[in-house]
Structure formats: structure tokens, C-alpha cells
């Protein structure tokens, strides 16, 4: 355990950073602890920003990771509106935007990711939104309140959740995406088509297989033109085309960076004493190889794991990815990492939107997704990596555990 003379600095006051700070105190670290965040808010969770907060069904307080008093009570020096502009790993110092340098003994990079931006004619017009921050969600929320027609660019998680929330608010919605179905890359055509149909059933115009060419309007966006020549009138646009890791600080400091900050199994970067967690970290996962995960659960758990690493633990971060999404009355949880699957097995009733999908490779489960079927995420997780009997796996009368060939650890 380091002595109380030490200073630990966490750069990035999002979920990963806040949970790391909490864990450092829980684990008994009683030195100086500084949590630096570029945003004007104390740490908050982002999932509500495209769901209940955007729809006006949840208030701001519900999004925060901790109550405001948590930070002073635990002697965590939370500095909001404070960006780190430079990192000097040799001198173990950080340069602050507000001026001055801050020395550290151990550091955590939890700088998250930023929305990928479109650069096409009209992309700077007023009314073109991105959804990453509370301020972004506030701006879009007022726009949805005014009604009208929204065009969503991208049929990924954020685009589809925003589309669903907007429909639930009575706004007309069109989705434009180059893929043939939503989430095609992750879920594949068959399961992606189920999500396409869910949106169509809720009145969303799905313009798939084409990309956006330009935004047009005088003072603000009034219409969207697609590459296949269609025009769609609108009052606002949301761009949800993915995110990129905020790794610039690490890169300019000479840390190893490649699609995020490269970290080893225990989340330490190429610079000893500097760790990374959450969206920005590209981990050498013990069983899945190089992996950067942009999900809530990963930030929630990697923050604490990195904190333990800062305190000297040699424990590896071994958890398989997990994420969830809510669209209309359809909730889902996805466990595992399905990249490279060669077969999808469905169990339950996709037409009724109550089913489980499994992605397999060479007869072994890579990932599973339960849709409106609850309390099964743990058995699905336990099956990851195991060979299964596909007929039993598809049969809802056989328990998930019993579809495994051989023993499954519970
Ligand atoms: C709208 C939306 C909905 C989502 N919904 C879901 C969902 O339903 N399910 C799910 O699993 N995941 C969801 N996610 C993803 C999830 O929210 C992210 O994976 C999670 O927020 C990552 O947390 P993080 O702490 O790593 O990074 P972030 O939340 O991005 O926090 C990083 C913080 O660091 C700050 N920062 C960056 N650079 C600096 C610097 N140089 N100095 C100081 N501060 C800096 C940033 O301003 C930011 O506040 C959603 C994301 C969004 C945007």
C-alpha cells in the first residue's frame, strides 16, 4: 500500500474515473486523490442521455454517479471544467488548461471517447446534433419537445435509441444508414432485421443501404440528401456514427496507442505507473486478445480494477464484455464478444420479441443476447467459450446450462 504522502491523479471524471476514485478510498488509499474532468458536471452516466433523460422521464440527479457530497466526504479533489493538456511521464507531471503543473505518483487515464463527426456539406449547420454529454442531450431534448421531423444518421446503438425515444415523444423519425439492417456488424443480418422491423412497426422510416451526402438549409438544417439521390425534409438531425477514443494526451506523451491507449492485462499502459480504463483503454484481454470496449459495464468495472492496479494488485481484468440497450418496450442484454461467429442460434420467439440469440464459432458460444427475457445474463455468460448442443440450446424447455457439452462453471 503506497504511503499517504503520495498523489494519485485520475484524468477524466466520467464513470470509469469516478468508480476508480471510489475504489481507491474503499481499498484504503489515504493519500492525495485528484479527479480532473473537462466537463462542467460532476461524473455522470451516459446511458440515460439517449433514453429516459432525453424523453424527459428522468431528471438530472438520477444520472450522476455519486451525490455531490461524496467527493468532499471522501477527500477526493474533484475539479470540473479542468482539462489536462499535456502529460510528461518522465517527470510524472500533468499540465492543466487553467495553468500550472500537477505532479503525480500514479495516474489513471479515463478520458473516454468522443463522437465521430461527419464532415460533409452542411455539417456545421445549426440543428445537427451529437449525443455524448448532458448538454448535448439537453439541446436535443428541447428540440424533440418542439416536435417536427428528426433524421437520424447511423443505425447503431445511439442512433436507434434516439430514434426510439423521439418516436416515443411523438416526433416523426427517419433513419439513414449504409448497412442493410441496424447493428449489422455486431448482430448479423438475421438479428439486425428483427431490430429493423421493431423500428418500422413504430413508424420509423428506415432508409438503409445508403449514406448521407449533405445537409441543406439556410440558417439551420432543413433537409438531408442521401447518396442515392433522395431528399428528406427535417427540423433536426442526430448523427450517431460511432466514437473514437480520446487518446491524444497519451499519444503525444509517447505512450503506446493504437485504437485507444494500449494496456496490459492489468490495465497498465506502456508507461509504468500510468493506467487506463473505460472507453479509452485497449486492453490485452487474457482470453479475448486486444479489445477496446465502449460500454457502461466496462467503465463501471475497469475503473475499480485499474484502481486496484494503481495500489499494486497484480490481478488481471478478465470480465467478458456486457452491454444493454432499451428501445421502446424492447430491452436487451448482450454478453460476450461475438466477433468471428460462424453461426447464430435463436431460442424463443423472435416474432414476439422475446428471444435469446447465441453467436457460435466452431460449435462454441462466443456471445449471447437476451431480448425481453430476463434473469438469464449469468447463465449466458457462464456458457461463453463452451461447446454446446445446438438443438438443446435452441429449445426453451431445456435450461441454458443443460445445453452445454461438458461441465460449466456457475
Ligand atoms: C448517449 C449514450 C448512451 C449510451 N448508452 C449505453 C447503454 O445503453 N449501454 C451501455 O452499455 N453503454 C452505453 N453507452 C456507453 C457508455 O456510456 C460509455 O461506455 C461510458 O460512458 C464510458 O465511460 P468512460 O468513463 O470510459 O468515459 P466517458 O463517459 O467518456 O468520460 C470521460 C470523461 O473524461 C473527460 N476528459 C476527456 N479528456 C480529458 C482531459 N484531457 N482532461 C480532463 N478530462 C477529460 C471527458 O470530458 C469525459 O467527461 C452510452 C453512451 C452514450 C454517449
CSV table of C-alpha atoms and ligand atoms in Angstrom, one decimal:
chain,number,residue,atom,x,y,z
A,1,UNK,CA,0.0,0.0,0.0
A,2,UNK,CA,1.5,3.4,-1.0
A,3,UNK,CA,2.0,5.9,1.8
A,4,UNK,CA,-0.2,8.8,2.4
A,5,UNK,CA,2.4,11.2,1.0
A,6,UNK,CA,1.6,10.1,-2.5
A,7,UNK,CA,-0.6,11.8,-5.1
A,8,UNK,CA,-2.8,9.8,-7.4
A,9,UNK,CA,-4.4,11.7,-10.3
A,10,UNK,CA,-7.4,10.5,-12.4
A,11,UNK,CA,-7.8,12.3,-15.7
A,12,UNK,CA,-11.4,12.1,-16.9
A,13,UNK,CA,-14.3,12.5,-14.5
A,14,UNK,CA,-16.7,10.0,-16.2
A,15,UNK,CA,-18.0,6.7,-14.9
A,16,UNK,CA,-14.6,4.9,-15.1
A,17,UNK,CA,-12.8,7.8,-13.3
A,18,UNK,CA,-15.5,8.2,-10.6
A,19,UNK,CA,-15.6,4.5,-9.8
A,20,UNK,CA,-11.8,4.4,-9.7
A,21,UNK,CA,-11.7,7.2,-7.2
A,22,UNK,CA,-14.4,5.4,-5.1
A,23,UNK,CA,-12.4,2.2,-5.1
A,24,UNK,CA,-9.1,3.8,-4.2
A,25,UNK,CA,-10.8,5.1,-1.0
A,26,UNK,CA,-12.6,1.9,-0.3
A,27,UNK,CA,-9.3,0.0,-0.6
A,28,UNK,CA,-7.7,2.2,2.0
A,29,UNK,CA,-5.7,4.6,-0.1
A,30,UNK,CA,-5.4,7.7,2.1
A,31,UNK,CA,-3.0,9.9,0.1
A,32,UNK,CA,-4.0,12.9,-2.1
A,33,UNK,CA,-6.5,12.0,-4.7
A,34,UNK,CA,-7.3,14.4,-7.6
A,35,UNK,CA,-10.1,13.7,-10.1
A,36,UNK,CA,-9.9,16.1,-13.2
A,37,UNK,CA,-12.9,16.5,-15.6
A,38,UNK,CA,-13.2,18.7,-18.7
A,39,UNK,CA,-16.9,18.9,-18.4
A,40,UNK,CA,-18.8,21.4,-16.1
A,41,UNK,CA,-20.6,18.5,-14.4
A,42,UNK,CA,-19.6,16.0,-11.6
A,43,UNK,CA,-19.3,12.5,-13.0
A,44,UNK,CA,-22.5,11.1,-14.6
A,45,UNK,CA,-23.7,8.1,-16.5
A,46,UNK,CA,-24.4,8.5,-20.2
A,47,UNK,CA,-27.0,5.7,-20.9
A,48,UNK,CA,-30.0,7.8,-19.9
A,49,UNK,CA,-28.9,10.6,-22.3
A,50,UNK,CA,-30.5,8.7,-25.3
A,51,UNK,CA,-33.3,7.1,-23.2
A,52,UNK,CA,-35.3,8.3,-20.2
A,53,UNK,CA,-33.4,11.6,-19.7
A,54,UNK,CA,-33.8,12.5,-23.3
A,55,UNK,CA,-37.5,11.7,-23.1
A,56,UNK,CA,-37.9,13.9,-20.1
A,57,UNK,CA,-38.8,10.9,-17.9
A,58,UNK,CA,-35.8,11.1,-15.6
A,59,UNK,CA,-34.1,14.1,-14.0
A,60,UNK,CA,-30.5,15.1,-13.9
A,61,UNK,CA,-29.9,13.9,-10.4
A,62,UNK,CA,-30.6,10.3,-11.4
A,63,UNK,CA,-27.7,10.4,-13.9
A,64,UNK,CA,-25.0,11.3,-11.5
A,65,UNK,CA,-22.6,8.6,-10.3
A,66,UNK,CA,-22.5,10.0,-6.8
A,67,UNK,CA,-24.2,12.6,-4.7
A,68,UNK,CA,-22.4,15.9,-4.7
A,69,UNK,CA,-21.2,15.5,-1.1
A,70,UNK,CA,-19.5,12.2,-1.9
A,71,UNK,CA,-16.3,13.8,-3.2
A,72,UNK,CA,-15.6,16.2,-0.3
A,73,UNK,CA,-16.6,13.5,2.2
A,74,UNK,CA,-14.0,11.1,0.7
A,75,UNK,CA,-11.4,13.8,0.3
A,76,UNK,CA,-11.5,13.4,-3.5
A,77,UNK,CA,-10.4,16.7,-5.0
A,78,UNK,CA,-12.9,16.8,-7.9
A,79,UNK,CA,-12.0,19.6,-10.3
A,80,UNK,CA,-14.6,20.1,-13.0
A,81,UNK,CA,-14.0,22.4,-16.0
A,82,UNK,CA,-10.4,21.3,-15.8
A,83,UNK,CA,-8.6,19.7,-18.8
A,84,UNK,CA,-5.3,18.1,-18.8
A,85,UNK,CA,-3.4,19.4,-21.9
A,86,UNK,CA,-0.1,17.7,-21.6
A,87,UNK,CA,1.4,14.7,-19.8
A,88,UNK,CA,5.1,14.3,-19.0
A,89,UNK,CA,5.6,10.7,-17.9
A,90,UNK,CA,9.3,11.2,-17.3
A,91,UNK,CA,8.8,14.0,-14.8
A,92,UNK,CA,5.5,12.5,-13.6
A,93,UNK,CA,3.6,15.8,-14.2
A,94,UNK,CA,0.5,17.0,-15.9
A,95,UNK,CA,-0.1,20.4,-17.4
A,96,UNK,CA,-3.5,21.9,-16.7
A,97,UNK,CA,-5.5,24.1,-19.1
A,98,UNK,CA,-6.1,26.5,-16.2
A,99,UNK,CA,-2.3,26.9,-15.9
A,100,UNK,CA,0.4,25.1,-13.8
A,101,UNK,CA,1.5,21.6,-13.5
A,102,UNK,CA,0.4,18.8,-11.2
A,103,UNK,CA,2.8,16.1,-10.0
A,104,UNK,CA,1.6,12.5,-9.5
A,105,UNK,CA,2.9,9.2,-8.3
A,106,UNK,CA,0.3,7.1,-10.1
A,107,UNK,CA,-2.1,8.2,-12.7
A,108,UNK,CA,-5.2,6.9,-14.4
A,109,UNK,CA,-6.3,7.9,-17.9
A,110,UNK,CA,-10.1,7.6,-18.1
A,111,UNK,CA,-10.7,10.1,-20.9
A,112,UNK,CA,-13.4,8.1,-22.6
A,113,UNK,CA,-14.3,8.6,-26.2
A,114,UNK,CA,-15.7,11.3,-28.4
A,115,UNK,CA,-18.4,11.1,-31.1
A,116,UNK,CA,-17.1,10.6,-34.6
A,117,UNK,CA,-18.1,13.7,-36.6
A,118,UNK,CA,-19.4,14.0,-40.1
A,119,UNK,CA,-17.6,16.3,-42.4
A,120,UNK,CA,-20.0,16.8,-45.4
A,121,UNK,CA,-21.6,19.9,-46.9
A,122,UNK,CA,-23.8,21.4,-44.3
A,123,UNK,CA,-22.4,19.5,-41.3
A,124,UNK,CA,-21.9,22.8,-39.4
A,125,UNK,CA,-25.5,23.9,-39.8
A,126,UNK,CA,-27.5,24.6,-36.7
A,127,UNK,CA,-29.8,21.7,-35.8
A,128,UNK,CA,-27.2,19.0,-36.4
A,129,UNK,CA,-26.8,17.2,-33.1
A,130,UNK,CA,-24.4,14.7,-31.5
A,131,UNK,CA,-25.3,13.0,-28.2
A,132,UNK,CA,-22.4,12.5,-25.8
A,133,UNK,CA,-22.9,14.9,-22.9
A,134,UNK,CA,-25.7,16.1,-20.7
A,135,UNK,CA,-25.6,19.4,-22.5
A,136,UNK,CA,-26.0,17.6,-25.9
A,137,UNK,CA,-29.0,15.7,-24.5
A,138,UNK,CA,-30.5,18.9,-23.1
A,139,UNK,CA,-30.2,20.6,-26.5
A,140,UNK,CA,-31.8,17.6,-28.3
A,141,UNK,CA,-34.5,17.2,-25.6
A,142,UNK,CA,-35.7,20.8,-26.3
A,143,UNK,CA,-35.7,20.2,-30.0
A,144,UNK,CA,-37.8,17.0,-29.6
A,145,UNK,CA,-40.1,18.9,-27.4
A,146,UNK,CA,-40.8,21.2,-30.3
A,147,UNK,CA,-41.9,18.2,-32.4
A,148,UNK,CA,-41.4,18.1,-36.2
A,149,UNK,CA,-39.3,15.6,-38.0
A,150,UNK,CA,-35.9,14.2,-37.0
A,151,UNK,CA,-33.4,12.5,-39.2
A,152,UNK,CA,-31.0,10.1,-37.5
A,153,UNK,CA,-27.7,9.3,-39.3
A,154,UNK,CA,-26.5,5.9,-38.3
A,155,UNK,CA,-28.3,2.7,-37.2
A,156,UNK,CA,-26.0,1.8,-34.3
A,157,UNK,CA,-27.0,1.8,-30.6
A,158,UNK,CA,-27.1,5.5,-30.0
A,159,UNK,CA,-28.9,6.3,-33.3
A,160,UNK,CA,-31.5,3.6,-32.7
A,161,UNK,CA,-32.1,4.6,-29.1
A,162,UNK,CA,-32.5,8.2,-30.1
A,163,UNK,CA,-34.9,7.2,-32.9
A,164,UNK,CA,-37.0,5.2,-30.4
A,165,UNK,CA,-37.0,8.0,-27.8
A,166,UNK,CA,-38.0,10.5,-30.4
A,167,UNK,CA,-40.9,8.3,-31.6
A,168,UNK,CA,-42.0,7.9,-28.1
A,169,UNK,CA,-42.1,11.7,-27.8
A,170,UNK,CA,-44.3,11.8,-31.0
A,171,UNK,CA,-41.7,13.0,-33.3
A,172,UNK,CA,-41.5,11.8,-36.9
A,173,UNK,CA,-38.3,9.9,-37.5
A,174,UNK,CA,-36.2,8.7,-40.5
A,175,UNK,CA,-33.0,6.7,-40.0
A,176,UNK,CA,-30.4,6.7,-42.7
A,177,UNK,CA,-27.6,4.1,-42.6
A,178,UNK,CA,-25.3,2.4,-45.1
A,179,UNK,CA,-25.9,-1.1,-43.7
A,180,UNK,CA,-28.8,-3.3,-44.7
A,181,UNK,CA,-30.0,-3.7,-41.1
A,182,UNK,CA,-29.3,-2.0,-37.8
A,183,UNK,CA,-26.3,-3.3,-35.8
A,184,UNK,CA,-25.4,-5.5,-38.8
A,185,UNK,CA,-21.7,-5.7,-37.9
A,186,UNK,CA,-22.3,-6.9,-34.4
A,187,UNK,CA,-25.6,-8.9,-34.6
A,188,UNK,CA,-25.5,-10.0,-38.2
A,189,UNK,CA,-28.3,-9.7,-40.8
A,190,UNK,CA,-30.9,-12.1,-39.2
A,191,UNK,CA,-31.0,-10.5,-35.7
A,192,UNK,CA,-30.4,-7.0,-37.1
A,193,UNK,CA,-33.6,-7.5,-39.3
A,194,UNK,CA,-35.6,-8.0,-36.1
A,195,UNK,CA,-34.5,-4.6,-34.8
A,196,UNK,CA,-35.2,-3.0,-38.2
A,197,UNK,CA,-38.8,-4.4,-38.0
A,198,UNK,CA,-39.2,-3.1,-34.5
A,199,UNK,CA,-38.5,0.4,-35.7
A,200,UNK,CA,-40.6,0.1,-38.8
A,201,UNK,CA,-43.5,-1.2,-36.6
A,202,UNK,CA,-43.1,2.0,-34.5
A,203,UNK,CA,-43.4,4.2,-37.6
A,204,UNK,CA,-39.7,4.9,-38.3
A,205,UNK,CA,-38.8,5.4,-41.9
A,206,UNK,CA,-35.7,3.1,-42.3
A,207,UNK,CA,-33.6,4.3,-45.2
A,208,UNK,CA,-31.0,1.6,-45.2
A,209,UNK,CA,-28.3,0.7,-47.7
A,210,UNK,CA,-27.5,4.4,-48.4
A,211,UNK,CA,-25.3,7.0,-46.8
A,212,UNK,CA,-25.9,10.7,-46.2
A,213,UNK,CA,-24.4,13.1,-48.8
A,214,UNK,CA,-25.2,16.5,-47.5
A,215,UNK,CA,-27.3,18.6,-45.1
A,216,UNK,CA,-29.1,21.6,-46.6
A,217,UNK,CA,-30.7,24.7,-45.2
A,218,UNK,CA,-30.4,28.4,-44.9
A,219,UNK,CA,-29.8,29.2,-41.2
A,220,UNK,CA,-30.4,25.7,-39.9
A,221,UNK,CA,-30.7,22.2,-41.3
A,222,UNK,CA,-33.9,21.8,-43.3
A,223,UNK,CA,-33.3,18.7,-45.4
A,224,UNK,CA,-30.9,15.8,-45.8
A,225,UNK,CA,-29.8,14.5,-49.1
A,226,UNK,CA,-28.7,10.8,-49.5
A,227,UNK,CA,-26.0,9.4,-51.8
A,228,UNK,CA,-28.7,7.6,-53.8
A,229,UNK,CA,-30.4,10.9,-54.5
A,230,UNK,CA,-33.3,11.1,-52.0
A,231,UNK,CA,-34.1,14.2,-50.0
A,232,UNK,CA,-35.8,14.1,-46.6
A,233,UNK,CA,-37.2,17.3,-45.1
A,234,UNK,CA,-36.4,17.7,-41.4
A,235,UNK,CA,-36.3,20.0,-38.4
A,236,UNK,CA,-33.2,18.4,-36.8
A,237,UNK,CA,-30.6,15.8,-37.4
A,238,UNK,CA,-28.8,13.5,-34.9
A,239,UNK,CA,-25.5,12.0,-36.0
A,240,UNK,CA,-24.7,8.6,-34.4
A,241,UNK,CA,-21.9,7.1,-36.4
A,242,UNK,CA,-19.7,5.8,-33.6
A,243,UNK,CA,-17.0,7.2,-31.3
A,244,UNK,CA,-13.2,7.4,-31.2
A,245,UNK,CA,-11.1,7.0,-28.1
A,246,UNK,CA,-9.7,10.2,-26.6
A,247,UNK,CA,-6.1,9.0,-26.7
A,248,UNK,CA,-4.3,12.2,-27.8
A,249,UNK,CA,-2.9,13.0,-24.4
A,250,UNK,CA,-1.3,9.6,-24.2
A,251,UNK,CA,-0.1,9.6,-27.8
A,252,UNK,CA,1.6,13.0,-27.5
A,253,UNK,CA,3.3,11.8,-24.3
A,254,UNK,CA,4.8,8.9,-26.2
A,255,UNK,CA,2.6,6.1,-24.6
A,256,UNK,CA,1.7,3.2,-26.9
A,257,UNK,CA,-1.5,4.0,-28.6
A,258,UNK,CA,-3.4,2.0,-31.3
A,259,UNK,CA,-7.2,2.4,-31.4
A,260,UNK,CA,-7.1,3.6,-27.8
A,261,UNK,CA,-4.4,3.6,-25.1
A,262,UNK,CA,-2.7,0.1,-25.1
A,263,UNK,CA,-2.8,-1.5,-21.7
A,264,UNK,CA,-1.7,-4.9,-20.5
A,265,UNK,CA,-3.9,-7.5,-18.8
A,266,UNK,CA,-3.9,-5.5,-15.5
A,267,UNK,CA,-4.7,-2.2,-17.3
A,268,UNK,CA,-1.3,-0.6,-17.0
A,269,UNK,CA,-0.1,1.4,-20.0
A,270,UNK,CA,3.4,1.3,-21.6
A,271,UNK,CA,4.5,3.9,-19.1
A,272,UNK,CA,4.9,2.3,-15.6
A,273,UNK,CA,2.5,3.8,-13.0
A,274,UNK,CA,0.1,5.1,-15.6
A,275,UNK,CA,-3.1,3.0,-16.0
A,276,UNK,CA,-6.1,3.4,-18.4
A,277,UNK,CA,-9.7,2.3,-18.1
A,278,UNK,CA,-13.1,2.6,-19.8
A,279,UNK,CA,-13.7,3.6,-23.4
A,280,UNK,CA,-10.2,4.9,-23.9
A,281,UNK,CA,-8.4,1.6,-22.9
A,282,UNK,CA,-7.5,-1.0,-25.5
A,283,UNK,CA,-6.7,-4.0,-23.2
A,284,UNK,CA,-4.8,-7.2,-23.9
A,285,UNK,CA,-7.7,-9.3,-22.5
A,286,UNK,CA,-6.5,-12.6,-21.1
A,287,UNK,CA,-8.9,-14.7,-23.2
A,288,UNK,CA,-10.2,-12.4,-25.9
A,289,UNK,CA,-7.0,-10.7,-27.1
A,290,UNK,CA,-6.8,-7.0,-27.9
A,291,UNK,CA,-10.1,-5.4,-27.0
A,292,UNK,CA,-11.5,-1.9,-26.6
A,293,UNK,CA,-15.0,-1.8,-25.2
A,294,UNK,CA,-17.3,1.2,-25.3
A,295,UNK,CA,-19.9,0.1,-22.8
A,296,UNK,CA,-21.2,1.2,-19.5
A,297,UNK,CA,-20.4,-2.1,-17.7
A,298,UNK,CA,-16.8,-1.9,-18.9
A,299,UNK,CA,-16.3,1.6,-17.5
A,300,UNK,CA,-18.1,0.6,-14.2
A,301,UNK,CA,-15.7,-2.4,-13.7
A,302,UNK,CA,-12.5,-1.4,-15.3
A,303,UNK,CA,-12.3,1.8,-13.2
A,304,UNK,CA,-12.1,-0.2,-10.0
A,305,UNK,CA,-9.8,-2.8,-11.5
A,306,UNK,CA,-7.4,-0.1,-12.6
A,307,UNK,CA,-7.6,1.5,-9.1
A,308,UNK,CA,-6.5,-1.8,-7.6
A,309,UNK,CA,-3.7,-2.0,-10.1
A,310,UNK,CA,-2.6,1.5,-9.0
A,311,UNK,CA,-2.4,0.1,-5.5
A,312,UNK,CA,-0.1,-2.7,-6.6
A,313,UNK,CA,-2.6,-5.6,-7.3
A,314,UNK,CA,-1.4,-8.0,-10.0
A,315,UNK,CA,-4.9,-9.1,-10.8
A,316,UNK,CA,-5.9,-9.3,-14.5
A,317,UNK,CA,-9.1,-7.8,-15.7
A,318,UNK,CA,-10.8,-10.9,-17.1
A,319,UNK,CA,-14.5,-10.0,-17.5
A,320,UNK,CA,-16.1,-10.6,-20.9
A,321,UNK,CA,-17.9,-7.5,-22.4
A,322,UNK,CA,-21.6,-6.9,-21.4
A,323,UNK,CA,-23.9,-4.2,-22.6
A,324,UNK,CA,-27.6,-3.4,-22.7
A,325,UNK,CA,-30.0,-1.3,-24.7
A,326,UNK,CA,-33.6,-0.2,-24.4
A,327,UNK,CA,-35.7,0.7,-27.4
A,328,UNK,CA,-39.5,1.2,-27.0
A,329,UNK,CA,-40.6,-1.7,-24.9
A,330,UNK,CA,-37.8,-3.9,-26.1
A,331,UNK,CA,-34.9,-4.4,-23.6
A,332,UNK,CA,-31.8,-6.4,-24.2
A,333,UNK,CA,-28.6,-7.5,-22.6
A,334,UNK,CA,-25.6,-8.8,-24.7
A,335,UNK,CA,-22.8,-10.8,-23.0
A,336,UNK,CA,-19.6,-11.9,-24.6
A,337,UNK,CA,-17.7,-10.9,-27.8
A,338,UNK,CA,-19.2,-12.3,-31.0
A,339,UNK,CA,-16.6,-11.2,-33.5
A,340,UNK,CA,-15.8,-14.0,-35.9
A,341,UNK,CA,-19.0,-16.0,-35.4
A,342,UNK,CA,-20.0,-18.6,-38.0
A,343,UNK,CA,-23.5,-19.5,-36.7
A,344,UNK,CA,-26.4,-17.9,-34.9
A,345,UNK,CA,-28.8,-19.9,-32.8
A,346,UNK,CA,-32.2,-18.4,-31.8
A,347,UNK,CA,-34.2,-19.6,-28.8
A,348,UNK,CA,-37.7,-18.4,-28.0
A,349,UNK,CA,-40.0,-16.3,-30.1
A,350,UNK,CA,-38.3,-13.5,-32.2
A,351,UNK,CA,-41.7,-12.5,-33.7
A,352,UNK,CA,-43.0,-11.7,-30.2
A,353,UNK,CA,-39.6,-10.0,-29.5
A,354,UNK,CA,-38.9,-12.5,-26.6
A,355,UNK,CA,-35.9,-14.5,-27.5
A,356,UNK,CA,-32.3,-15.3,-26.9
A,357,UNK,CA,-29.7,-15.2,-29.7
A,358,UNK,CA,-26.4,-17.0,-29.4
A,359,UNK,CA,-23.4,-16.4,-31.7
A,360,UNK,CA,-21.1,-19.5,-32.1
A,361,UNK,CA,-17.8,-20.4,-33.7
A,362,UNK,CA,-16.8,-24.0,-34.3
A,363,UNK,CA,-19.7,-25.1,-32.0
A,364,UNK,CA,-18.6,-22.9,-29.1
A,365,UNK,CA,-20.6,-20.0,-27.7
A,366,UNK,CA,-18.9,-16.6,-28.3
A,367,UNK,CA,-21.8,-14.4,-27.1
A,368,UNK,CA,-25.5,-14.3,-26.2
A,369,UNK,CA,-28.2,-11.7,-26.2
A,370,UNK,CA,-31.4,-11.9,-24.3
A,371,UNK,CA,-34.2,-9.8,-25.6
A,372,UNK,CA,-37.2,-9.2,-23.2
A,373,UNK,CA,-36.2,-12.5,-21.5
A,374,UNK,CA,-34.8,-11.7,-18.0
A,375,UNK,CA,-32.5,-13.1,-15.3
A,376,UNK,CA,-30.5,-15.2,-17.9
A,377,UNK,CA,-27.4,-13.0,-18.4
A,378,UNK,CA,-25.4,-15.0,-15.8
A,379,UNK,CA,-26.2,-18.4,-17.3
A,380,UNK,CA,-25.4,-17.0,-20.8
A,381,UNK,CA,-22.1,-15.6,-19.5
A,382,UNK,CA,-21.3,-19.0,-18.0
A,383,UNK,CA,-21.7,-20.6,-21.4
A,384,UNK,CA,-19.2,-18.3,-23.2
A,385,UNK,CA,-16.3,-20.4,-24.6
A,386,UNK,CA,-18.2,-23.7,-24.1
A,387,UNK,CA,-19.1,-26.2,-26.8
A,388,UNK,CA,-22.9,-26.7,-26.9
A,389,UNK,CA,-25.6,-28.9,-28.3
A,390,UNK,CA,-27.3,-26.5,-30.8
A,391,UNK,CA,-30.7,-28.3,-30.7
A,392,UNK,CA,-30.8,-28.1,-26.9
A,393,UNK,CA,-29.6,-24.5,-27.0
A,394,UNK,CA,-32.5,-23.6,-29.3
A,395,UNK,CA,-35.0,-25.4,-27.1
A,396,UNK,CA,-36.6,-23.1,-24.4
A,397,UNK,CA,-37.7,-26.2,-22.5
A,398,UNK,CA,-34.0,-27.1,-21.9
A,399,UNK,CA,-32.2,-24.9,-19.4
A,400,UNK,CA,-29.4,-22.8,-20.8
A,401,UNK,CA,-26.9,-24.6,-18.6
A,402,UNK,CA,-28.0,-28.1,-19.8
A,403,UNK,CA,-27.2,-27.2,-23.4
A,404,UNK,CA,-23.5,-27.2,-22.7
A,405,UNK,CA,-21.4,-30.2,-23.6
A,406,UNK,CA,-19.4,-30.9,-20.5
A,407,UNK,CA,-19.2,-29.1,-17.2
A,408,UNK,CA,-19.9,-25.3,-17.0
A,409,UNK,CA,-18.6,-23.3,-14.1
A,410,UNK,CA,-21.5,-21.5,-12.4
B,1,LIG,C1,-25.9,8.7,-25.3
B,1,LIG,C2,-25.2,7.4,-24.9
B,1,LIG,C3,-25.9,6.3,-24.5
B,1,LIG,C4,-25.2,5.2,-24.0
B,1,LIG,N1,-26.0,4.1,-23.7
B,1,LIG,C5,-25.4,3.0,-23.3
B,1,LIG,C6,-26.1,1.8,-23.0
B,1,LIG,O1,-27.3,1.8,-23.0
B,1,LIG,N2,-25.5,0.7,-22.6
B,1,LIG,C7,-24.1,0.6,-22.5
B,1,LIG,O2,-23.6,-0.4,-22.1
B,1,LIG,N3,-23.3,1.7,-22.8
B,1,LIG,C8,-23.9,2.9,-23.2
B,1,LIG,N4,-23.2,4.0,-23.5
B,1,LIG,C9,-21.7,3.9,-23.4
B,1,LIG,C10,-21.2,4.3,-22.1
B,1,LIG,O3,-21.9,5.5,-21.6
B,1,LIG,C11,-19.7,4.6,-22.1
B,1,LIG,O4,-19.1,3.3,-22.4
B,1,LIG,C12,-19.2,5.1,-20.8
B,1,LIG,O5,-19.7,6.4,-20.6
B,1,LIG,C13,-17.6,5.2,-20.8
B,1,LIG,O6,-17.2,5.8,-19.6
B,1,LIG,P1,-15.8,6.4,-19.5
B,1,LIG,O7,-15.7,6.9,-18.1
B,1,LIG,O8,-14.8,5.5,-20.0
B,1,LIG,O9,-15.7,7.7,-20.5
B,1,LIG,P2,-16.6,9.0,-20.6
B,1,LIG,O10,-18.0,8.7,-20.1
B,1,LIG,O11,-16.5,9.4,-22.0
B,1,LIG,O12,-15.9,10.0,-19.6
B,1,LIG,C14,-14.7,10.5,-19.9
B,1,LIG,C15,-14.6,11.9,-19.3
B,1,LIG,O13,-13.2,12.4,-19.5
B,1,LIG,C16,-13.3,13.7,-19.8
B,1,LIG,N5,-12.0,14.1,-20.4
B,1,LIG,C17,-11.5,13.7,-21.7
B,1,LIG,N6,-10.3,14.2,-21.9
B,1,LIG,C18,-10.0,15.0,-20.8
B,1,LIG,C19,-8.8,15.7,-20.4
B,1,LIG,N7,-7.8,15.8,-21.2
B,1,LIG,N8,-8.8,16.3,-19.2
B,1,LIG,C20,-9.9,16.2,-18.4
B,1,LIG,N9,-11.0,15.5,-18.7
B,1,LIG,C21,-11.0,14.8,-19.9
B,1,LIG,C22,-14.4,13.8,-20.8
B,1,LIG,O14,-14.9,15.2,-20.9
B,1,LIG,C23,-15.5,12.9,-20.1
B,1,LIG,O15,-16.2,13.7,-19.2
B,1,LIG,C24,-23.8,5.1,-24.0
B,1,LIG,C25,-23.1,6.3,-24.4
B,1,LIG,C26,-23.7,7.4,-24.8
B,1,LIG,C27,-22.9,8.6,-25.2
